[in-house]
Short mmCIF file of C-alpha atoms in Angstrom, two decimals:
data_model
loop_
_atom_site.label_atom_id
_atom_site.label_comp_id
_atom_site.label_asym_id
_atom_site.label_seq_id
_atom_site.Cartn_x
_atom_site.Cartn_y
_atom_site.Cartn_z
CA MET A 68 -46.73 -8.89 80.69
CA LYS A 69 -50.46 -8.72 82.39
CA LEU A 70 -53.33 -11.14 81.18
CA ILE A 71 -56.86 -9.91 81.51
CA HIS A 72 -60.08 -11.73 80.31
CA HIS A 73 -62.89 -10.24 78.71
CA GLY A 74 -64.91 -13.26 77.83
CA ALA A 75 -64.93 -17.36 78.40
CA ALA A 76 -63.99 -16.83 81.91
CA LYS A 77 -66.68 -18.80 83.71
CA GLY A 78 -68.21 -19.71 80.72
CA VAL A 79 -67.92 -21.36 77.41
CA THR A 80 -68.59 -18.50 74.81
CA GLY A 81 -67.31 -15.11 74.05
CA SER A 82 -63.77 -15.93 74.19
CA CYS A 83 -61.62 -12.72 74.62
CA HIS A 84 -58.07 -12.11 76.34
CA GLU A 85 -55.81 -9.42 76.31
CA LEU A 86 -52.18 -9.60 76.97
CA GLN A 87 -50.73 -6.13 77.88
CA THR A 88 -47.11 -5.67 77.24
CA PRO A 89 -44.94 -2.41 77.79
CA HIS A 90 -45.43 -1.55 74.13
CA GLY A 91 -49.27 -2.25 73.83
CA SER A 92 -51.67 -5.08 74.13
CA LEU A 93 -52.79 -7.63 71.82
CA LEU A 94 -55.95 -9.64 71.92
CA VAL A 95 -56.29 -13.16 71.45
CA ASP A 96 -59.97 -13.83 69.94
CA CYS A 97 -62.87 -11.48 69.84
CA GLY A 98 -65.92 -13.91 70.15
CA LEU A 99 -69.68 -13.77 70.50
CA PHE A 100 -71.38 -14.72 73.87
CA GLN A 101 -74.24 -17.24 73.29
CA GLY A 102 -76.73 -19.16 75.51
CA ARG A 103 -76.51 -18.47 79.13
CA ASP A 104 -73.42 -16.30 78.59
CA ARG A 105 -75.45 -13.88 76.43
CA LYS A 106 -77.80 -13.27 79.12
CA ARG A 107 -74.91 -12.17 81.49
CA HIS A 108 -73.51 -9.87 78.90
CA ARG A 109 -76.58 -8.10 77.17
CA ALA A 110 -74.86 -4.78 77.13
CA SER A 111 -73.33 -3.83 73.95
CA GLY A 112 -69.83 -2.22 73.31
CA PHE A 113 -66.79 -3.25 75.11
CA ASN A 114 -65.50 -3.11 78.65
CA PHE A 115 -62.11 -2.41 77.67
CA ASN A 116 -60.17 0.30 75.83
CA ILE A 117 -60.14 -0.52 72.23
CA ASN A 118 -57.49 2.15 71.48
CA SER A 119 -54.71 0.21 73.66
CA ILE A 120 -55.44 -2.95 71.25
CA ALA A 121 -52.61 -3.18 68.53
CA VAL A 122 -53.15 -6.60 67.39
CA LEU A 123 -55.85 -9.29 67.19
CA LEU A 124 -54.67 -12.80 67.11
CA VAL A 125 -57.43 -15.22 65.84
CA THR A 126 -57.03 -19.01 67.05
CA HIS A 127 -59.92 -20.55 64.61
CA VAL A 128 -63.23 -18.96 63.04
CA HIS A 129 -65.94 -20.68 65.43
CA ILE A 130 -68.58 -17.75 66.19
CA ASP A 131 -67.64 -17.75 70.01
CA HIS A 132 -64.22 -17.00 68.94
CA VAL A 133 -64.42 -14.33 66.32
CA GLY A 134 -68.24 -13.22 66.20
CA ARG A 135 -67.46 -9.61 67.49
CA ILE A 136 -64.64 -8.84 65.34
CA PRO A 137 -67.06 -6.88 63.03
CA GLU A 138 -67.90 -4.83 66.36
CA LEU A 139 -64.56 -4.45 67.18
CA VAL A 140 -63.46 -3.25 63.80
CA ALA A 141 -66.74 -1.11 63.67
CA SER A 142 -65.88 0.45 66.82
CA GLY A 143 -62.38 1.88 65.65
CA PHE A 144 -59.93 -0.98 65.81
CA SER A 145 -57.66 -0.95 62.65
CA GLY A 146 -54.81 -3.02 63.68
CA PRO A 147 -53.53 -6.34 61.97
CA ILE A 148 -55.59 -9.54 62.65
CA TYR A 149 -53.11 -12.38 62.45
CA CYS A 150 -54.17 -15.87 61.66
CA THR A 151 -53.41 -19.16 59.70
CA ARG A 152 -53.96 -19.19 55.93
CA ALA A 153 -56.93 -21.46 56.12
CA THR A 154 -58.56 -19.38 58.87
CA ALA A 155 -58.15 -16.33 56.86
CA ALA A 156 -59.97 -18.39 53.82
CA LEU A 157 -63.01 -19.22 56.24
CA LEU A 158 -63.07 -16.02 58.04
CA PRO A 159 -64.97 -13.74 55.71
CA GLU A 160 -67.54 -16.13 55.29
CA VAL A 161 -68.08 -16.59 58.92
CA LEU A 162 -68.16 -12.66 59.60
CA GLU A 163 -70.55 -11.81 56.74
CA ASP A 164 -72.94 -14.16 58.61
CA ALA A 165 -72.07 -12.63 61.99
CA ILE A 166 -72.47 -9.12 60.43
CA ARG A 167 -75.84 -9.90 59.00
CA VAL A 168 -76.93 -11.15 62.26
CA GLY A 169 -75.20 -9.00 65.08
CA VAL A 170 -74.57 -5.59 63.52
CA LYS A 171 -77.32 -3.29 62.57
CA LEU A 172 -76.03 -1.93 59.02
CA SER A 173 -77.42 -1.52 55.62
CA ARG A 174 -76.22 -4.10 53.05
CA GLY A 175 -73.62 -1.29 51.79
CA LEU A 176 -72.27 -0.51 55.01
CA ALA A 177 -71.99 -3.93 55.77
CA ALA A 178 -70.26 -4.85 52.96
CA GLU A 179 -67.62 -2.21 53.41
CA LEU A 180 -67.13 -3.36 57.10
CA LEU A 181 -66.37 -6.89 55.61
CA ASP A 182 -64.05 -5.51 52.96
CA ARG A 183 -62.34 -3.27 55.81
CA ILE A 184 -61.88 -6.69 58.06
CA ILE A 185 -60.44 -8.61 54.90
CA THR A 186 -57.79 -5.61 54.44
CA LEU A 187 -56.75 -6.28 58.09
CA LEU A 188 -56.04 -9.93 57.73
CA LYS A 189 -52.37 -11.12 57.91
CA PRO A 190 -52.24 -15.10 57.05
CA VAL A 191 -49.16 -16.90 58.57
CA ASP A 192 -48.10 -20.50 58.01
CA TYR A 193 -48.12 -22.86 60.64
CA ASP A 194 -44.81 -23.04 62.91
CA HIS A 195 -43.71 -19.89 61.41
CA GLU A 196 -42.46 -17.19 64.00
CA VAL A 197 -43.47 -13.59 63.41
CA ALA A 198 -42.10 -10.60 65.11
CA LEU A 199 -44.96 -8.26 65.71
CA PRO A 200 -44.08 -4.92 64.28
CA GLU A 201 -46.96 -2.95 65.87
CA LEU A 202 -45.35 -3.98 69.16
CA GLU A 203 -41.84 -2.82 68.21
CA GLY A 204 -40.80 -6.21 67.41
CA THR A 205 -40.62 -7.18 70.85
CA ILE A 206 -43.29 -9.95 70.98
CA ARG A 207 -42.98 -12.95 68.81
CA VAL A 208 -45.92 -15.12 67.77
CA ARG A 209 -46.10 -18.56 66.34
CA PHE A 210 -49.44 -20.58 65.25
CA ARG A 211 -49.27 -24.42 65.89
CA VAL A 212 -51.61 -27.05 64.93
CA ALA A 213 -54.71 -27.66 67.23
CA GLY A 214 -56.52 -30.14 65.39
CA HIS A 215 -59.81 -28.58 66.32
CA ILE A 216 -61.10 -27.40 62.88
CA LEU A 217 -59.46 -26.40 59.65
CA GLY A 218 -56.83 -23.71 60.30
CA SER A 219 -57.23 -23.77 63.98
CA ALA A 220 -54.28 -22.97 66.26
CA PHE A 221 -52.91 -22.55 69.58
CA VAL A 222 -50.52 -19.41 69.78
CA GLU A 223 -47.34 -19.19 71.60
CA VAL A 224 -46.68 -15.54 72.58
CA SER A 225 -42.96 -14.88 73.69
CA SER A 226 -40.88 -11.85 74.40
CA GLN A 227 -37.25 -11.67 75.80
CA HIS A 228 -38.64 -12.60 79.51
CA HIS A 229 -41.87 -14.22 79.31
CA SER A 230 -43.73 -16.84 77.35
CA VAL A 231 -47.54 -17.60 77.13
CA LEU A 232 -49.48 -20.15 75.34
CA PHE A 233 -52.94 -19.71 74.54
CA SER A 234 -54.75 -22.95 73.65
CA GLY A 235 -57.71 -21.79 71.62
CA ASP A 236 -59.85 -24.86 71.25
CA LEU A 237 -57.88 -28.00 71.16
CA GLY A 238 -59.09 -30.84 69.08
CA VAL A 239 -59.36 -34.83 69.56
CA LYS A 240 -56.90 -37.00 68.94
CA ASN A 241 -57.40 -39.43 65.90
CA SER A 242 -60.34 -37.31 64.68
CA PRO A 243 -61.38 -37.54 61.09
CA LEU A 244 -59.56 -35.26 58.27
CA LEU A 245 -57.22 -33.19 60.53
CA PRO A 246 -53.71 -34.02 62.33
CA ASP A 247 -53.27 -34.38 66.02
CA VAL A 248 -52.49 -31.57 68.12
CA ALA A 249 -48.99 -30.38 67.75
CA VAL A 250 -46.36 -30.79 70.61
CA PRO A 251 -46.21 -27.36 72.47
CA SER A 252 -43.09 -25.37 73.23
CA ASN A 253 -41.95 -24.70 76.95
CA CYS A 254 -43.65 -21.55 78.34
CA ASP A 255 -44.32 -19.63 81.62
CA LEU A 256 -48.04 -19.42 81.33
CA VAL A 257 -50.54 -21.85 79.67
CA VAL A 258 -54.17 -20.42 79.11
CA ILE A 259 -55.91 -23.52 78.39
CA GLU A 260 -59.57 -24.24 77.38
CA SER A 261 -61.71 -26.60 79.67
CA THR A 262 -64.98 -27.47 77.74
CA TYR A 263 -65.04 -30.84 78.57
CA GLY A 264 -63.19 -30.94 81.97
CA GLY A 265 -64.34 -33.62 84.27
CA ARG A 266 -65.72 -35.70 80.98
CA HIS A 267 -64.35 -38.20 78.48
CA HIS A 268 -65.17 -39.00 74.96
CA GLU A 269 -65.90 -42.20 73.41
CA ALA A 270 -63.23 -43.65 71.23
CA ARG A 271 -63.84 -43.07 67.46
CA GLU A 272 -64.35 -46.85 66.65
CA GLN A 273 -67.33 -46.89 68.97
CA ARG A 274 -68.97 -43.59 67.74
CA HIS A 275 -68.63 -44.99 64.40
CA ARG A 276 -70.48 -47.95 65.39
CA ARG A 277 -73.07 -45.78 67.07
CA LEU A 278 -73.60 -43.88 63.72
CA LYS A 279 -74.22 -46.75 62.02
CA LEU A 280 -76.79 -47.78 64.38
CA ALA A 281 -78.65 -44.18 63.78
CA LEU A 282 -78.54 -45.29 60.06
CA GLU A 283 -80.24 -48.53 60.99
CA ARG A 284 -82.84 -46.81 63.22
CA SER A 285 -83.63 -44.49 60.27
CA LEU A 286 -84.37 -47.36 58.05
CA GLU A 287 -86.49 -49.10 60.46
CA ASN A 288 -89.00 -46.04 61.36
CA GLN A 289 -88.78 -44.50 58.26
CA GLY A 290 -88.31 -41.22 59.97
CA THR A 291 -85.76 -38.37 59.85
CA THR A 292 -82.67 -38.06 61.92
CA ILE A 293 -81.71 -34.39 62.38
CA ILE A 294 -78.12 -33.45 63.40
CA PRO A 295 -77.75 -30.00 64.56
CA ALA A 296 -74.07 -29.14 63.52
CA PHE A 297 -71.54 -26.36 63.14
CA SER A 298 -71.06 -25.36 59.73
CA ILE A 299 -67.16 -25.71 60.21
CA GLY A 300 -65.72 -28.73 61.75
CA ARG A 301 -68.33 -31.32 62.91
CA THR A 302 -70.11 -31.12 59.37
CA GLN A 303 -67.06 -32.08 57.61
CA GLU A 304 -66.16 -34.75 60.07
CA LEU A 305 -69.52 -36.27 59.68
CA LEU A 306 -69.38 -36.50 55.98
CA TYR A 307 -66.10 -37.93 56.05
CA GLU A 308 -67.29 -40.63 58.30
CA LEU A 309 -70.51 -41.32 56.12
CA GLU A 310 -68.63 -41.48 53.16
CA GLN A 311 -66.45 -44.38 54.67
CA ILE A 312 -69.84 -46.16 56.03
CA PHE A 313 -71.49 -45.74 52.67
CA THR A 314 -68.56 -47.03 50.56
CA GLN A 315 -67.73 -50.02 52.92
CA GLY A 316 -71.10 -51.07 54.70
CA ASP A 317 -74.44 -52.42 53.98
CA PRO A 318 -75.67 -51.21 50.71
CA ARG A 319 -79.07 -50.51 52.14
CA TRP A 320 -77.61 -47.48 53.74
CA ALA A 321 -77.05 -46.08 50.40
CA ARG A 322 -80.61 -45.49 49.86
CA ILE A 323 -80.68 -42.99 52.78
CA PRO A 324 -80.60 -39.59 51.40
CA VAL A 325 -78.14 -37.53 53.59
CA VAL A 326 -79.09 -33.78 53.24
CA LEU A 327 -76.64 -31.12 53.99
CA ASP A 328 -79.06 -28.12 54.37
CA SER A 329 -76.73 -25.28 55.24
CA PRO A 330 -75.40 -23.11 52.57
CA LEU A 331 -72.59 -21.87 54.86
CA ALA A 332 -71.48 -25.50 55.61
CA ALA A 333 -71.20 -26.23 51.86
CA THR A 334 -69.03 -23.34 51.31
CA PHE A 335 -66.81 -24.39 54.11
CA THR A 336 -66.74 -27.93 52.84
CA GLN A 337 -65.44 -26.46 49.26
CA ILE A 338 -62.72 -24.60 51.55
CA TYR A 339 -61.61 -27.62 53.34
CA GLU A 340 -61.24 -29.43 49.80
CA GLN A 341 -59.08 -26.58 48.93
CA PHE A 342 -56.83 -27.20 51.73
CA ARG A 343 -55.98 -30.67 51.30
CA ASP A 344 -52.56 -29.93 52.33
CA LEU A 345 -53.82 -29.64 55.77
CA TRP A 346 -55.62 -32.86 55.91
CA ASP A 347 -54.10 -35.62 57.91
CA ALA A 348 -52.33 -38.79 55.96
CA GLU A 349 -55.40 -41.13 56.41
CA ALA A 350 -57.70 -38.36 54.18
CA LYS A 351 -54.90 -37.63 51.76
CA ALA A 352 -54.63 -41.57 51.02
CA LEU A 353 -58.41 -41.96 50.44
CA PHE A 354 -58.28 -38.78 48.06
CA GLY A 355 -55.18 -40.52 46.28
CA GLN A 356 -57.47 -43.61 45.71
CA GLN A 357 -60.00 -41.51 43.90
CA ARG A 358 -62.03 -41.50 47.03
CA HIS A 359 -63.69 -38.10 47.85
CA PRO A 360 -63.96 -38.36 51.64
CA LEU A 361 -66.44 -35.17 51.63
CA SER A 362 -68.88 -36.42 49.08
CA PHE A 363 -70.69 -39.24 48.11
CA ASP A 364 -73.58 -40.34 45.56
CA ASN A 365 -76.43 -39.76 48.19
CA LEU A 366 -75.25 -36.64 49.66
CA ILE A 367 -77.99 -33.78 48.65
CA CYS A 368 -76.99 -30.25 49.50
CA ILE A 369 -79.71 -27.56 49.88
CA ASP A 370 -78.90 -24.06 48.93
CA SER A 371 -82.00 -21.80 48.35
CA PHE A 372 -84.78 -21.03 51.03
CA GLU A 373 -87.45 -22.34 48.68
CA ASP A 374 -85.62 -25.69 48.37
CA HIS A 375 -85.34 -25.78 52.35
CA VAL A 376 -89.25 -25.15 52.65
CA GLN A 377 -89.75 -28.09 49.87
CA LEU A 378 -87.61 -30.47 51.97
CA LEU A 379 -89.16 -29.63 55.24
CA ASN A 380 -92.58 -30.01 53.94
CA ARG A 381 -91.95 -33.08 52.48
CA LEU A 382 -90.43 -34.97 55.61
CA ARG A 383 -93.45 -33.40 57.71
CA GLN A 384 -95.93 -35.16 55.36
CA ARG A 385 -94.15 -38.63 54.49
CA GLU A 386 -92.78 -41.13 56.30
CA GLU A 387 -89.16 -41.76 54.72
CA SER A 388 -85.80 -42.32 55.95
CA ALA A 389 -83.48 -39.19 55.72
CA ILE A 390 -80.49 -37.82 57.64
CA VAL A 391 -80.67 -34.16 57.65
CA ILE A 392 -77.33 -32.10 58.81
CA ALA A 393 -78.49 -28.53 59.28
CA ALA A 394 -76.68 -25.49 61.01
CA GLY A 395 -76.55 -24.47 63.86
CA GLY A 396 -74.99 -26.62 66.24
CA MET A 397 -76.54 -25.56 69.45
CA CYS A 398 -79.88 -25.05 68.00
CA GLU A 399 -79.83 -21.25 68.52
CA GLY A 400 -80.53 -20.19 64.96
CA GLY A 401 -80.07 -21.55 61.55
CA ARG A 402 -82.02 -23.75 59.60
CA VAL A 403 -82.28 -26.74 62.05
CA ILE A 404 -84.66 -24.62 64.19
CA ASP A 405 -87.26 -25.23 61.47
CA PHE A 406 -86.79 -28.98 61.49
CA LEU A 407 -87.12 -28.97 65.14
CA ARG A 408 -90.14 -27.25 65.29
CA GLU A 409 -91.79 -29.30 62.75
CA LEU A 410 -90.50 -32.67 63.63
CA LEU A 411 -90.01 -32.81 67.33
CA PRO A 412 -93.62 -33.81 67.93
CA LEU A 413 -93.07 -37.27 65.64
CA ALA A 414 -91.82 -40.19 67.44
CA SER A 415 -90.18 -41.40 64.26
CA THR A 416 -87.97 -38.48 64.67
CA ASP A 417 -84.33 -38.85 66.04
CA VAL A 418 -82.06 -35.73 67.27
CA LEU A 419 -78.53 -36.80 67.26
CA PHE A 420 -76.43 -34.45 69.07
CA VAL A 421 -72.61 -34.31 68.08
CA GLY A 422 -71.14 -31.18 69.72
CA TYR A 423 -71.21 -29.50 72.78
CA GLN A 424 -74.54 -27.74 73.92
CA ALA A 425 -74.01 -24.63 75.99
CA SER A 426 -76.17 -23.77 79.30
CA GLY A 427 -79.17 -21.76 78.22
CA THR A 428 -79.27 -22.97 74.69
CA LEU A 429 -82.25 -24.86 73.01
CA GLY A 430 -79.66 -27.49 72.45
CA ARG A 431 -78.91 -28.10 76.00
CA LYS A 432 -82.44 -28.51 76.99
CA LEU A 433 -83.47 -30.99 74.24
CA PHE A 434 -80.17 -32.90 75.48
CA GLN A 435 -81.50 -32.68 78.85
CA ARG A 436 -84.75 -34.57 77.62
CA ALA A 437 -87.02 -31.63 78.00
CA SER A 438 -90.63 -32.79 77.42
CA GLU A 439 -91.63 -29.65 75.59
CA VAL A 440 -89.37 -26.43 74.34
CA THR A 441 -90.25 -23.13 73.04
CA ILE A 442 -88.94 -22.45 69.52
CA ASP A 443 -89.92 -18.91 67.70
CA GLY A 444 -92.51 -18.03 70.73
CA GLU A 445 -94.47 -21.66 69.83
CA LEU A 446 -94.57 -24.62 72.56
CA VAL A 447 -93.60 -27.90 70.79
CA VAL A 448 -93.95 -31.28 72.33
CA VAL A 449 -90.76 -33.57 72.17
CA ASN A 450 -91.67 -36.94 70.95
CA ALA A 451 -88.28 -37.43 69.19
CA ASN A 452 -85.58 -39.51 70.53
CA ILE A 453 -82.69 -37.51 71.54
CA SER A 454 -79.29 -39.04 71.74
CA SER A 455 -75.72 -37.79 71.30
CA LEU A 456 -72.37 -39.08 70.13
CA GLY A 457 -69.82 -37.50 72.23
CA GLY A 458 -66.90 -38.98 70.30
CA TYR A 459 -67.76 -36.31 67.65
CA SER A 460 -66.88 -33.37 69.84
CA ALA A 461 -64.13 -31.31 68.36
CA HIS A 462 -62.91 -30.30 71.75
CA ALA A 463 -60.14 -32.63 73.47
CA ASP A 464 -61.75 -34.01 76.78
CA GLU A 465 -60.02 -33.96 79.97
CA GLN A 466 -57.55 -36.47 79.45
CA GLY A 467 -56.60 -34.94 76.11
CA LEU A 468 -56.09 -31.28 77.78
CA VAL A 469 -53.87 -33.08 80.50
CA GLU A 470 -51.64 -34.98 77.93
CA PHE A 471 -51.45 -31.54 76.00
CA ILE A 472 -49.79 -30.24 79.24
CA ALA A 473 -47.69 -33.23 79.84
CA SER A 474 -46.45 -33.28 76.33
CA MET A 475 -44.22 -30.32 77.20
CA ALA A 476 -40.75 -30.74 78.03
CA ALA A 477 -41.00 -29.29 81.09
CA PRO A 478 -44.37 -28.14 82.78
CA PRO A 479 -45.21 -24.35 83.00
CA LYS A 480 -45.06 -22.27 86.08
CA HIS A 481 -48.92 -21.18 85.70
CA ILE A 482 -51.69 -22.59 84.21
CA ARG A 483 -54.89 -20.41 83.87
CA ILE A 484 -58.06 -22.21 82.98
CA ILE A 485 -60.51 -20.57 80.83
CA HIS A 486 -63.51 -21.48 78.33
CA GLY A 487 -65.69 -23.89 80.36
CA GLU A 488 -68.66 -23.90 82.65
CA ALA A 489 -67.63 -23.57 86.33
CA ASP A 490 -67.93 -27.42 87.26
CA ALA A 491 -65.84 -28.26 83.96
CA GLN A 492 -63.07 -25.48 85.09
CA ARG A 493 -62.96 -26.73 88.69
CA ALA A 494 -62.74 -30.30 87.56
CA LEU A 495 -59.71 -29.76 85.38
CA GLY A 496 -58.12 -27.67 87.87
CA ARG A 497 -58.20 -30.50 90.59
CA ARG A 498 -56.76 -33.10 87.81
CA ILE A 499 -53.91 -30.55 86.90
CA ARG A 500 -52.90 -29.98 90.59
CA ARG A 501 -52.89 -33.88 91.19
CA GLU A 502 -50.80 -34.42 88.19
CA PHE A 503 -48.44 -31.50 88.10
CA LYS A 504 -47.11 -30.85 91.55
CA GLY A 505 -45.92 -27.09 92.02
CA VAL A 506 -47.59 -25.78 88.98
CA GLU A 507 -49.73 -22.84 90.09
CA VAL A 508 -53.25 -23.12 88.76
CA SER A 509 -55.89 -20.54 88.65
CA LEU A 510 -59.53 -20.22 87.16
CA ALA A 511 -60.25 -17.29 85.09
CA VAL A 512 -62.72 -14.58 86.16
CA LEU A 513 -63.64 -11.60 83.96
CA GLN A 514 -61.55 -8.62 84.12
CA SER A 515 -59.35 -10.57 86.48
CA GLU A 516 -55.41 -9.85 86.08
CA LEU A 517 -52.71 -12.25 86.08
CA THR A 518 -49.31 -10.30 85.97
CA LEU A 519 -45.95 -12.18 84.72
CA ASP A 520 -43.10 -10.71 86.71
#
């Protein structure tokens, strides 16, 4: 076996990793480059031979892991796409959006491309081992619970002689809605993400308190709290936490409208509800008590663009408390851009980040407290209060990543670190070398090869 990285090497986005075998190659994820990574990879097309790829494995549906699948299929890939059941349900919704933005096709051809992708999907259950006929049955794969978003998985790939684990994105312990990461099997090579290498999240109880403080501030300053959130994962966790706060907390909070301004997020929330069998025990218990963990009385879902514009005008012209959860998570597109452009100049506005902001994105600039930013070519002064809730990250922190490796019955022979900015990769590498003596550790480089003898 030979491992080659085509993305998410010294960067967070564009996850794409090829595992060559004697009977053909499999690809793990095919994601979109974003932020600074996108500037580094401006050229369209792929820098590897698509014809050699027999199988695509998808760990989860975030755009930096699946955003280039339409381009891959449009370029000639026709092999099966293996993923979990929930990922197969979510993926068409994600890719319809990606095709509209990233692939320049007529509406009819775009629909045809999406239909073609759907026919390639091969949903499998968690923990069910599949022998890949496309690689003559010599390669077996198993999707395991990753706890990152609904349907997310780390993937164990094995042959008669070798075994490789691809982490995808690993979730945080004790996060809302989803069960914790499964215990991985022994393997020769672990290919692990490092998004939060060198960093540690606050506890769930602490972030819960800070979310309450954000509601208090919204009541006091009669302003809008903007939460840029990824449509899948973070949005549903926030709704879950807010439902608990409104059910058990200060009755005054129930007066604050919570606006979900993202049709895609609303669709994903419905799919989350369809897959209640994948929820954790806590969420299932609440549902059994006739509670609806992803819904509450003061939740307002905005669908049409006309309603979006009306809401934006109202919030700009009137001083009133409101929580707005809007796509997208790194402020690189989506309806959140309109709210930021119009409301950042107001001191009564709060921007609350609940996820990772990649280098080069508008979200990162705001997170670093820029005094002014450019949005749609317009210079916007930032008078808003900027803060973050680190505990809402769907990514495991450094301790979580180390614990994932430590939970294996025996450490792997080699660990390859991917999916993180250079500093995060180096920090995680140093920690792993300290704690796992004798394990070979390396940092991924684009197009670099690692051979399993």
